[in-house]
mmCIF file of C-alpha atoms and ligand atoms in Angstrom:
data_model
loop_
_atom_site.group_PDB
_atom_site.id
_atom_site.type_symbol
_atom_site.label_atom_id
_atom_site.label_comp_id
_atom_site.label_asym_id
_atom_site.label_seq_id
_atom_site.Cartn_x
_atom_site.Cartn_y
_atom_site.Cartn_z
ATOM 1 C CA UNK A 5 -3.939 6.140 -35.200
ATOM 2 C CA UNK A 6 -4.037 6.833 -31.471
ATOM 3 C CA UNK A 7 -0.567 7.359 -29.966
ATOM 4 C CA UNK A 8 -1.394 6.739 -26.291
ATOM 5 C CA UNK A 9 0.569 3.644 -25.335
ATOM 6 C CA UNK A 10 -0.950 2.052 -22.232
ATOM 7 C CA UNK A 11 0.454 -0.742 -20.074
ATOM 8 C CA UNK A 12 -1.773 -2.632 -17.676
ATOM 9 C CA UNK A 13 0.408 -3.818 -14.786
ATOM 10 C CA UNK A 14 -0.774 -6.858 -12.838
ATOM 11 C CA UNK A 15 1.007 -8.091 -9.675
ATOM 12 C CA UNK A 16 0.531 -11.845 -9.219
ATOM 13 C CA UNK A 17 1.265 -14.102 -6.288
ATOM 14 C CA UNK A 18 0.079 -17.715 -6.553
ATOM 15 C CA UNK A 19 -2.727 -16.790 -8.938
ATOM 16 C CA UNK A 20 -2.877 -19.980 -11.065
ATOM 17 C CA UNK A 21 -6.611 -20.359 -10.362
ATOM 18 C CA UNK A 22 -7.565 -16.979 -11.733
ATOM 19 C CA UNK A 23 -4.831 -16.055 -14.183
ATOM 20 C CA UNK A 24 -6.026 -17.676 -17.427
ATOM 21 C CA UNK A 25 -9.412 -16.034 -16.998
ATOM 22 C CA UNK A 26 -7.852 -12.660 -16.090
ATOM 23 C CA UNK A 27 -5.443 -12.723 -19.037
ATOM 24 C CA UNK A 28 -8.235 -13.312 -21.545
ATOM 25 C CA UNK A 29 -10.557 -10.773 -19.899
ATOM 26 C CA UNK A 30 -7.891 -8.038 -19.763
ATOM 27 C CA UNK A 31 -6.846 -8.826 -23.353
ATOM 28 C CA UNK A 32 -10.469 -8.276 -24.410
ATOM 29 C CA UNK A 33 -10.564 -4.914 -22.611
ATOM 30 C CA UNK A 34 -7.255 -3.904 -24.222
ATOM 31 C CA UNK A 35 -8.343 -4.978 -27.717
ATOM 32 C CA UNK A 36 -11.647 -3.181 -27.303
ATOM 33 C CA UNK A 37 -9.887 0.105 -26.407
ATOM 34 C CA UNK A 38 -7.490 -0.362 -29.343
ATOM 35 C CA UNK A 39 -10.347 -1.041 -31.782
ATOM 36 C CA UNK A 40 -12.143 2.107 -30.553
ATOM 37 C CA UNK A 41 -8.892 3.968 -31.218
ATOM 38 C CA UNK A 42 -8.666 5.146 -27.604
ATOM 39 C CA UNK A 43 -5.174 3.735 -27.078
ATOM 40 C CA UNK A 44 -2.295 2.770 -29.348
ATOM 41 C CA UNK A 45 -2.066 -0.752 -30.741
ATOM 42 C CA UNK A 46 1.361 -0.947 -29.042
ATOM 43 C CA UNK A 47 -0.378 -1.102 -25.662
ATOM 44 C CA UNK A 48 0.158 -4.284 -23.644
ATOM 45 C CA UNK A 49 -0.406 -6.237 -20.430
ATOM 46 C CA UNK A 50 2.510 -6.548 -18.015
ATOM 47 C CA UNK A 51 2.470 -9.292 -15.373
ATOM 48 C CA UNK A 52 4.797 -9.361 -12.380
ATOM 49 C CA UNK A 53 5.131 -12.781 -10.822
ATOM 50 C CA UNK A 54 5.986 -12.040 -7.195
ATOM 51 C CA UNK A 55 7.819 -15.317 -6.502
ATOM 52 C CA UNK A 56 4.787 -17.575 -6.908
ATOM 53 C CA UNK A 57 5.147 -21.203 -5.899
ATOM 54 C CA UNK A 58 2.403 -22.468 -8.228
ATOM 55 C CA UNK A 59 1.979 -22.405 -12.035
ATOM 56 C CA UNK A 60 1.563 -18.613 -12.258
ATOM 57 C CA UNK A 61 4.775 -18.028 -14.233
ATOM 58 C CA UNK A 62 4.075 -20.943 -16.572
ATOM 59 C CA UNK A 63 0.691 -19.432 -17.443
ATOM 60 C CA UNK A 64 2.216 -15.972 -18.054
ATOM 61 C CA UNK A 65 5.016 -17.484 -20.129
ATOM 62 C CA UNK A 66 2.619 -19.483 -22.325
ATOM 63 C CA UNK A 67 0.401 -16.456 -22.879
ATOM 64 C CA UNK A 68 3.496 -14.455 -23.887
ATOM 65 C CA UNK A 69 4.543 -17.113 -26.396
ATOM 66 C CA UNK A 70 1.121 -16.905 -28.037
ATOM 67 C CA UNK A 71 1.085 -13.118 -28.154
ATOM 68 C CA UNK A 72 4.514 -11.608 -27.380
ATOM 69 C CA UNK A 73 3.553 -8.040 -28.343
ATOM 70 C CA UNK A 74 0.532 -7.877 -26.085
ATOM 71 C CA UNK A 75 1.612 -9.984 -23.110
ATOM 72 C CA UNK A 76 4.841 -9.259 -21.307
ATOM 73 C CA UNK A 77 6.105 -9.823 -17.802
ATOM 74 C CA UNK A 78 8.819 -10.375 -15.291
ATOM 75 C CA UNK A 79 9.303 -12.727 -12.379
ATOM 76 C CA UNK A 80 10.986 -12.352 -8.984
ATOM 77 C CA UNK A 81 13.342 -14.842 -7.387
ATOM 78 C CA UNK A 82 11.123 -14.925 -4.295
ATOM 79 C CA UNK A 83 8.102 -13.177 -2.760
ATOM 80 C CA UNK A 84 8.878 -9.462 -2.273
ATOM 81 C CA UNK A 85 5.305 -8.354 -1.595
ATOM 82 C CA UNK A 86 2.565 -6.627 -3.525
ATOM 83 C CA UNK A 87 3.971 -3.069 -3.239
ATOM 84 C CA UNK A 88 7.327 -4.130 -4.690
ATOM 85 C CA UNK A 89 5.622 -6.112 -7.443
ATOM 86 C CA UNK A 90 3.647 -3.015 -8.418
ATOM 87 C CA UNK A 91 6.680 -0.708 -8.420
ATOM 88 C CA UNK A 92 8.738 -3.241 -10.404
ATOM 89 C CA UNK A 93 5.980 -3.378 -13.015
ATOM 90 C CA UNK A 94 5.754 0.404 -13.195
ATOM 91 C CA UNK A 95 9.543 0.859 -13.437
ATOM 92 C CA UNK A 96 9.812 -1.735 -16.194
ATOM 93 C CA UNK A 97 6.962 -0.423 -18.337
ATOM 94 C CA UNK A 98 8.437 3.065 -17.944
ATOM 95 C CA UNK A 99 11.702 1.723 -19.364
ATOM 96 C CA UNK A 100 9.733 0.116 -22.207
ATOM 97 C CA UNK A 101 8.363 3.567 -23.077
ATOM 98 C CA UNK A 102 4.663 3.927 -22.258
ATOM 99 C CA UNK A 103 2.536 7.066 -21.992
ATOM 100 C CA UNK A 104 0.570 5.793 -19.020
ATOM 101 C CA UNK A 105 0.155 2.664 -16.897
ATOM 102 C CA UNK A 106 -2.735 1.207 -14.919
ATOM 103 C CA UNK A 107 -2.261 -1.185 -12.018
ATOM 104 C CA UNK A 108 -4.982 -3.715 -11.284
ATOM 105 C CA UNK A 109 -5.147 -6.862 -9.112
ATOM 106 C CA UNK A 110 -4.826 -10.243 -10.825
ATOM 107 C CA UNK A 111 -8.135 -11.503 -9.403
ATOM 108 C CA UNK A 112 -10.045 -8.709 -11.224
ATOM 109 C CA UNK A 113 -12.004 -7.894 -8.084
ATOM 110 C CA UNK A 114 -11.665 -4.321 -9.296
ATOM 111 C CA UNK A 115 -14.060 -3.600 -12.138
ATOM 112 C CA UNK A 116 -11.918 -3.930 -15.280
ATOM 113 C CA UNK A 117 -14.619 -2.365 -17.471
ATOM 114 C CA UNK A 118 -13.659 1.005 -15.928
ATOM 115 C CA UNK A 119 -10.207 1.019 -17.556
ATOM 116 C CA UNK A 120 -11.552 3.145 -20.426
ATOM 117 C CA UNK A 121 -12.758 5.716 -17.892
ATOM 118 C CA UNK A 122 -9.284 5.928 -16.340
ATOM 119 C CA UNK A 123 -7.778 6.524 -19.787
ATOM 120 C CA UNK A 124 -10.383 9.205 -20.537
ATOM 121 C CA UNK A 125 -9.533 11.093 -17.325
ATOM 122 C CA UNK A 126 -5.837 10.832 -18.190
ATOM 123 C CA UNK A 127 -6.557 12.329 -21.602
ATOM 124 C CA UNK A 128 -8.468 15.135 -19.907
ATOM 125 C CA UNK A 129 -5.222 16.104 -18.182
ATOM 126 C CA UNK A 130 -4.904 14.026 -14.986
ATOM 127 C CA UNK A 131 -1.452 12.654 -14.170
ATOM 128 C CA UNK A 132 -2.882 10.299 -11.576
ATOM 129 C CA UNK A 133 -6.305 8.675 -11.734
ATOM 130 C CA UNK A 134 -7.105 6.947 -8.444
ATOM 131 C CA UNK A 135 -9.579 4.093 -8.217
ATOM 132 C CA UNK A 136 -11.892 4.536 -5.234
ATOM 133 C CA UNK A 137 -14.071 1.671 -3.994
ATOM 134 C CA UNK A 138 -17.742 2.482 -3.641
ATOM 135 C CA UNK A 139 -17.888 0.305 -0.531
ATOM 136 C CA UNK A 140 -16.107 -2.399 1.433
ATOM 137 C CA UNK A 141 -18.921 -4.964 1.301
ATOM 138 C CA UNK A 142 -16.702 -7.738 -0.062
ATOM 139 C CA UNK A 143 -14.140 -7.364 2.757
ATOM 140 C CA UNK A 144 -14.221 -9.578 5.817
ATOM 141 C CA UNK A 145 -14.671 -7.883 9.221
ATOM 142 C CA UNK A 146 -11.022 -8.628 10.019
ATOM 143 C CA UNK A 147 -10.108 -6.379 7.103
ATOM 144 C CA UNK A 148 -12.932 -3.846 7.117
ATOM 145 C CA UNK A 149 -12.628 -2.649 10.733
ATOM 146 C CA UNK A 150 -8.815 -2.149 10.802
ATOM 147 C CA UNK A 151 -8.912 -0.556 7.326
ATOM 148 C CA UNK A 152 -11.540 1.984 8.388
ATOM 149 C CA UNK A 153 -9.655 2.747 11.623
ATOM 150 C CA UNK A 154 -6.389 3.029 9.690
ATOM 151 C CA UNK A 155 -7.706 5.727 7.325
ATOM 152 C CA UNK A 156 -9.169 7.659 10.274
ATOM 153 C CA UNK A 157 -5.898 7.354 12.210
ATOM 154 C CA UNK A 158 -3.869 8.528 9.196
ATOM 155 C CA UNK A 159 -6.090 11.602 8.983
ATOM 156 C CA UNK A 160 -5.492 12.294 12.692
ATOM 157 C CA UNK A 161 -1.758 12.036 11.973
ATOM 158 C CA UNK A 162 -2.142 14.676 9.290
ATOM 159 C CA UNK A 163 -1.740 12.380 6.280
ATOM 160 C CA UNK A 164 -4.389 13.177 3.756
ATOM 161 C CA UNK A 165 -5.374 9.764 2.421
ATOM 162 C CA UNK A 166 -8.518 9.225 0.413
ATOM 163 C CA UNK A 167 -10.592 6.599 2.270
ATOM 164 C CA UNK A 168 -11.423 3.387 0.348
ATOM 165 C CA UNK A 169 -8.461 3.955 -1.849
ATOM 166 C CA UNK A 170 -7.048 0.990 -3.757
ATOM 167 C CA UNK A 171 -4.094 -0.033 -5.877
ATOM 168 C CA UNK A 172 -6.317 0.319 -8.979
ATOM 169 C CA UNK A 173 -4.693 3.436 -10.371
ATOM 170 C CA UNK A 174 -3.539 5.061 -13.586
ATOM 171 C CA UNK A 175 -0.314 7.047 -13.633
ATOM 172 C CA UNK A 176 1.153 9.132 -16.454
ATOM 173 C CA UNK A 177 4.683 8.927 -17.833
ATOM 174 C CA UNK A 178 5.506 12.109 -15.901
ATOM 175 C CA UNK A 179 4.440 10.403 -12.653
ATOM 176 C CA UNK A 180 6.497 7.321 -13.519
ATOM 177 C CA UNK A 181 9.584 9.474 -14.108
ATOM 178 C CA UNK A 182 9.154 11.286 -10.785
ATOM 179 C CA UNK A 183 8.473 8.128 -8.797
ATOM 180 C CA UNK A 184 11.577 6.437 -10.242
ATOM 181 C CA UNK A 185 13.617 8.922 -8.145
ATOM 182 C CA UNK A 186 12.036 7.749 -4.901
ATOM 183 C CA UNK A 187 14.452 5.163 -3.630
ATOM 184 C CA UNK A 188 12.908 4.136 -0.303
ATOM 185 C CA UNK A 189 12.810 0.382 0.148
ATOM 186 C CA UNK A 190 9.656 0.204 2.265
ATOM 187 C CA UNK A 191 6.846 1.414 0.092
ATOM 188 C CA UNK A 192 3.383 2.658 0.854
ATOM 189 C CA UNK A 193 2.165 3.602 -2.606
ATOM 190 C CA UNK A 194 -1.248 4.822 -1.481
ATOM 191 C CA UNK A 195 0.504 7.685 0.266
ATOM 192 C CA UNK A 196 3.458 8.232 -2.033
ATOM 193 C CA UNK A 197 1.637 9.085 -5.262
ATOM 194 C CA UNK A 198 -0.485 11.751 -3.623
ATOM 195 C CA UNK A 199 2.413 13.724 -2.148
ATOM 196 C CA UNK A 200 3.706 14.657 -5.569
ATOM 197 C CA UNK A 201 1.309 17.532 -6.135
ATOM 198 C CA UNK A 202 0.261 16.210 -9.530
ATOM 199 C CA UNK A 203 -3.184 16.669 -11.021
ATOM 200 C CA UNK A 204 -5.355 13.856 -9.676
ATOM 201 C CA UNK A 205 -8.756 12.604 -10.724
ATOM 202 C CA UNK A 206 -10.912 9.738 -9.443
ATOM 203 C CA UNK A 207 -12.810 6.778 -10.823
ATOM 204 C CA UNK A 208 -15.363 5.095 -8.548
ATOM 205 C CA UNK A 209 -15.889 1.358 -8.902
ATOM 206 C CA UNK A 210 -17.660 -1.569 -7.275
ATOM 207 C CA UNK A 211 -15.523 -4.344 -5.829
ATOM 208 C CA UNK A 212 -16.482 -7.839 -6.926
ATOM 209 C CA UNK A 213 -16.096 -10.972 -4.839
ATOM 210 C CA UNK A 214 -12.927 -12.934 -5.586
ATOM 211 C CA UNK A 215 -14.058 -15.559 -8.123
ATOM 212 C CA UNK A 216 -11.040 -17.890 -8.060
ATOM 213 C CA UNK A 217 -8.308 -18.530 -5.491
ATOM 214 C CA UNK A 218 -8.124 -16.732 -2.189
ATOM 215 C CA UNK A 219 -6.838 -13.460 -0.736
ATOM 216 C CA UNK A 220 -3.074 -13.303 -0.290
ATOM 217 C CA UNK A 221 -3.285 -10.838 2.580
ATOM 218 C CA UNK A 222 -3.882 -11.745 6.190
ATOM 219 C CA UNK A 223 -4.350 -9.615 9.286
ATOM 220 C CA UNK A 224 -0.603 -9.471 9.982
ATOM 221 C CA UNK A 225 0.495 -8.520 6.448
ATOM 222 C CA UNK A 226 -2.097 -5.727 6.463
ATOM 223 C CA UNK A 227 -0.824 -4.526 9.856
ATOM 224 C CA UNK A 228 2.711 -4.468 8.472
ATOM 225 C CA UNK A 229 1.596 -2.378 5.492
ATOM 226 C CA UNK A 230 -0.267 -0.020 7.842
ATOM 227 C CA UNK A 231 2.890 0.358 9.985
ATOM 228 C CA UNK A 232 4.957 1.268 6.886
ATOM 229 C CA UNK A 233 2.268 3.786 5.954
ATOM 230 C CA UNK A 234 2.255 5.432 9.379
ATOM 231 C CA UNK A 235 6.008 5.441 9.921
ATOM 232 C CA UNK A 236 6.915 6.676 6.460
ATOM 233 C CA UNK A 237 4.329 9.452 6.343
ATOM 234 C CA UNK A 238 4.112 10.863 9.848
ATOM 235 C CA UNK A 239 6.406 11.583 12.793
ATOM 236 C CA UNK A 240 3.471 12.516 15.005
ATOM 237 C CA UNK A 241 3.630 9.223 16.963
ATOM 238 C CA UNK A 242 7.152 10.248 18.050
ATOM 239 C CA UNK A 243 5.830 13.617 19.189
ATOM 240 C CA UNK A 244 3.130 11.748 21.091
ATOM 241 C CA UNK A 245 5.853 9.808 22.915
ATOM 242 C CA UNK A 246 7.622 13.072 23.752
ATOM 243 C CA UNK A 247 4.424 14.774 24.973
ATOM 244 C CA UNK A 248 3.319 11.814 27.039
ATOM 245 C CA UNK A 249 6.780 11.661 28.653
ATOM 246 C CA UNK A 250 6.564 15.365 29.431
ATOM 247 C CA UNK A 251 3.081 15.000 30.887
ATOM 248 C CA UNK A 252 4.068 12.043 33.108
ATOM 249 C CA UNK A 253 7.214 13.815 34.353
ATOM 250 C CA UNK A 254 5.136 16.866 35.245
ATOM 251 C CA UNK A 255 2.496 14.766 37.015
ATOM 252 C CA UNK A 256 5.105 12.823 39.001
ATOM 253 C CA UNK A 257 6.681 16.121 40.046
ATOM 254 C CA UNK A 258 3.271 17.244 41.395
ATOM 255 C CA UNK A 259 2.735 13.881 43.143
ATOM 256 C CA UNK A 260 6.230 14.224 44.669
ATOM 257 C CA UNK A 261 5.347 17.611 46.122
ATOM 258 C CA UNK A 262 2.070 16.212 47.488
ATOM 259 C CA UNK A 263 3.905 13.226 48.985
ATOM 260 C CA UNK A 264 6.459 15.510 50.646
ATOM 261 C CA UNK A 265 3.665 17.677 52.051
ATOM 262 C CA UNK A 266 1.606 14.721 53.383
ATOM 263 C CA UNK A 267 4.497 12.822 54.938
ATOM 264 C CA UNK A 268 6.668 15.557 56.343
ATOM 265 C CA UNK A 269 4.157 18.288 57.055
ATOM 266 C CA UNK A 270 0.925 16.397 57.854
ATOM 267 C CA UNK A 271 2.610 13.155 59.026
ATOM 268 C CA UNK A 272 0.275 11.051 56.770
ATOM 269 C CA UNK A 273 0.877 8.420 54.017
ATOM 270 C CA UNK A 274 -0.227 8.818 50.412
ATOM 271 C CA UNK A 275 -0.655 5.416 48.781
ATOM 272 C CA UNK A 276 -1.080 1.907 50.056
ATOM 273 C CA UNK A 277 1.153 -0.705 48.342
ATOM 274 C CA UNK A 278 -1.656 -1.730 45.906
ATOM 275 C CA UNK A 279 -2.129 1.749 44.504
ATOM 276 C CA UNK A 280 1.583 1.955 44.012
ATOM 277 C CA UNK A 281 1.674 -1.367 42.124
ATOM 278 C CA UNK A 282 -1.134 -0.336 39.817
ATOM 279 C CA UNK A 283 0.690 2.871 38.943
ATOM 280 C CA UNK A 284 3.894 0.955 38.346
ATOM 281 C CA UNK A 285 2.166 -1.481 36.007
ATOM 282 C CA UNK A 286 0.522 1.317 34.080
ATOM 283 C CA UNK A 287 3.745 3.227 33.603
ATOM 284 C CA UNK A 288 5.731 0.107 32.708
ATOM 285 C CA UNK A 289 3.175 -0.644 29.990
ATOM 286 C CA UNK A 290 3.325 2.905 28.781
ATOM 287 C CA UNK A 291 7.109 2.838 28.620
ATOM 288 C CA UNK A 292 7.101 -0.359 26.598
ATOM 289 C CA UNK A 293 4.505 1.120 24.242
ATOM 290 C CA UNK A 294 6.630 4.212 23.725
ATOM 291 C CA UNK A 295 9.783 2.166 23.179
ATOM 292 C CA UNK A 296 7.780 0.131 20.657
ATOM 293 C CA UNK A 297 6.748 3.241 18.743
ATOM 294 C CA UNK A 298 10.334 4.517 18.671
ATOM 295 C CA UNK A 299 11.478 1.008 17.712
ATOM 296 C CA UNK A 300 9.225 1.029 14.635
ATOM 297 C CA UNK A 301 10.976 4.165 13.429
ATOM 298 C CA UNK A 302 14.442 2.835 14.214
ATOM 299 C CA UNK A 303 13.583 -0.403 12.385
ATOM 300 C CA UNK A 304 12.504 1.529 9.341
ATOM 301 C CA UNK A 305 15.643 3.711 9.459
ATOM 302 C CA UNK A 306 17.744 0.529 9.541
ATOM 303 C CA UNK A 307 15.902 -0.907 6.538
ATOM 304 C CA UNK A 308 16.389 2.322 4.597
ATOM 305 C CA UNK A 309 20.047 2.743 5.571
ATOM 306 C CA UNK A 310 20.802 -0.754 4.320
ATOM 307 C CA UNK A 311 19.112 0.313 1.061
ATOM 308 C CA UNK A 312 18.907 -3.197 -0.271
ATOM 309 C CA UNK A 313 17.167 -3.672 -3.627
ATOM 310 C CA UNK A 314 13.383 -3.714 -3.388
ATOM 311 C CA UNK A 315 13.209 -6.866 -5.470
ATOM 312 C CA UNK A 316 15.376 -9.251 -7.447
ATOM 313 C CA UNK A 317 14.231 -10.176 -10.921
ATOM 314 C CA UNK A 318 14.530 -13.702 -12.172
ATOM 315 C CA UNK A 319 13.182 -13.777 -15.733
ATOM 316 C CA UNK A 320 11.972 -11.148 -18.187
ATOM 317 C CA UNK A 321 9.477 -11.449 -21.042
ATOM 318 C CA UNK A 322 9.723 -8.246 -23.039
HETATM 319 N N1 UDP B 2 0.008 -9.954 -4.441
HETATM 320 C C1 UDP B 2 1.354 -9.912 -4.737
HETATM 321 N N2 UDP B 2 2.252 -10.258 -3.759
HETATM 322 C C2 UDP B 2 1.867 -10.637 -2.507
HETATM 323 C C3 UDP B 2 0.477 -10.640 -2.210
HETATM 324 C C4 UDP B 2 -0.421 -10.290 -3.203
HETATM 325 O O1 UDP B 2 1.757 -9.577 -5.851
HETATM 326 O O2 UDP B 2 2.722 -10.941 -1.687
HETATM 327 C C5 UDP B 2 -0.966 -9.588 -5.489
HETATM 328 C C6 UDP B 2 -2.083 -10.586 -5.714
HETATM 329 O O3 UDP B 2 -1.691 -11.622 -6.594
HETATM 330 C C7 UDP B 2 -3.172 -9.699 -6.284
HETATM 331 C C8 UDP B 2 -2.957 -8.386 -5.554
HETATM 332 O O4 UDP B 2 -1.618 -8.402 -5.068
HETATM 333 O O5 UDP B 2 -3.014 -9.472 -7.666
HETATM 334 C C9 UDP B 2 -3.944 -8.204 -4.436
HETATM 335 O O6 UDP B 2 -3.969 -9.351 -3.621
HETATM 336 P P1 UDP B 2 -5.291 -10.020 -3.088
HETATM 337 O O7 UDP B 2 -6.325 -10.074 -4.163
HETATM 338 O O8 UDP B 2 -4.922 -11.312 -2.461
HETATM 339 O O9 UDP B 2 -5.688 -8.953 -1.981
HETATM 340 P P2 UDP B 2 -7.141 -8.515 -1.503
HETATM 341 O O10 UDP B 2 -7.996 -8.278 -2.720
HETATM 342 O O11 UDP B 2 -7.646 -9.634 -0.670
HETATM 343 O O12 UDP B 2 -6.867 -7.265 -0.740
HETATM 344 MG MG1 MG B 3 -8.211 -9.410 -4.320
#
């Protein structure tokens, strides 16, 4: 009998349209791996209902009643966001005693037939197996362009993120134990897991079109996630503010000397009023930008200092 106990963790937010299909499809994948003796028959699916307003929890609850050993879950009191839903699922399955856990989206856009490959790479010694998308063809332009720029920008900031990374990922028990000591409230899991220095392998997969329901992310929620990623993994934007301040001070010192020379030595004038206004506008904008960058960091410090819980559980199906 294989001893590897696997949990498949699925964050769900208003997924009533897709959930029944996803539950039966993931159950098939799980049963198939069990029948091939690749994982233990104590493996299970774990759903996290992230404060859905539709019938998501009802569907999870009914599935649990039919098969309590294979289908478990928890629900939140309100919507705490996808990153918190994922970490709640991982923390809970760690407490339930698994050897490894895979996270996958409820809409099964990520190719679920690859789960066996993740498990294989784990058995070959990887503590983290990251799912990498072969392409971004299914993403809208609103998502594709900022996402591509974001990964490039993170690299410029010195954060080594794998492009086309996703939340489709296997982590070992060792990883779960380590990550349970990371208490930050604002999470950016795509960065966090890869700072740990653990052995990492990759599985490449094609992204399918969403079959049922619609995407729960919009431009602004993605921007917020990107801001967490940047602020929690790099202080280079703050250094940029410092350097730009230094550069402007130096330049204004030079302009001051020039002004002094032209007015008092040559008896000339330097700028007309329009030139002056343009400069003023530019520097006002720059100052606001810099205050904004610093503000992002201060905001995040405030959130972390408060150290409120990442999520509040409502019900548990264990
Ligand atoms: N999700 C969540 N909480 C949220 C938003 C999304 O748990 O606040 C879940 C969602 O149900 C899905 C996964 O996160 O399982 C990815 O969301 P979605 O498929 O909408 O994102 P996309 O594929 O468009 O990036
Ligand atoms: Mg999706």
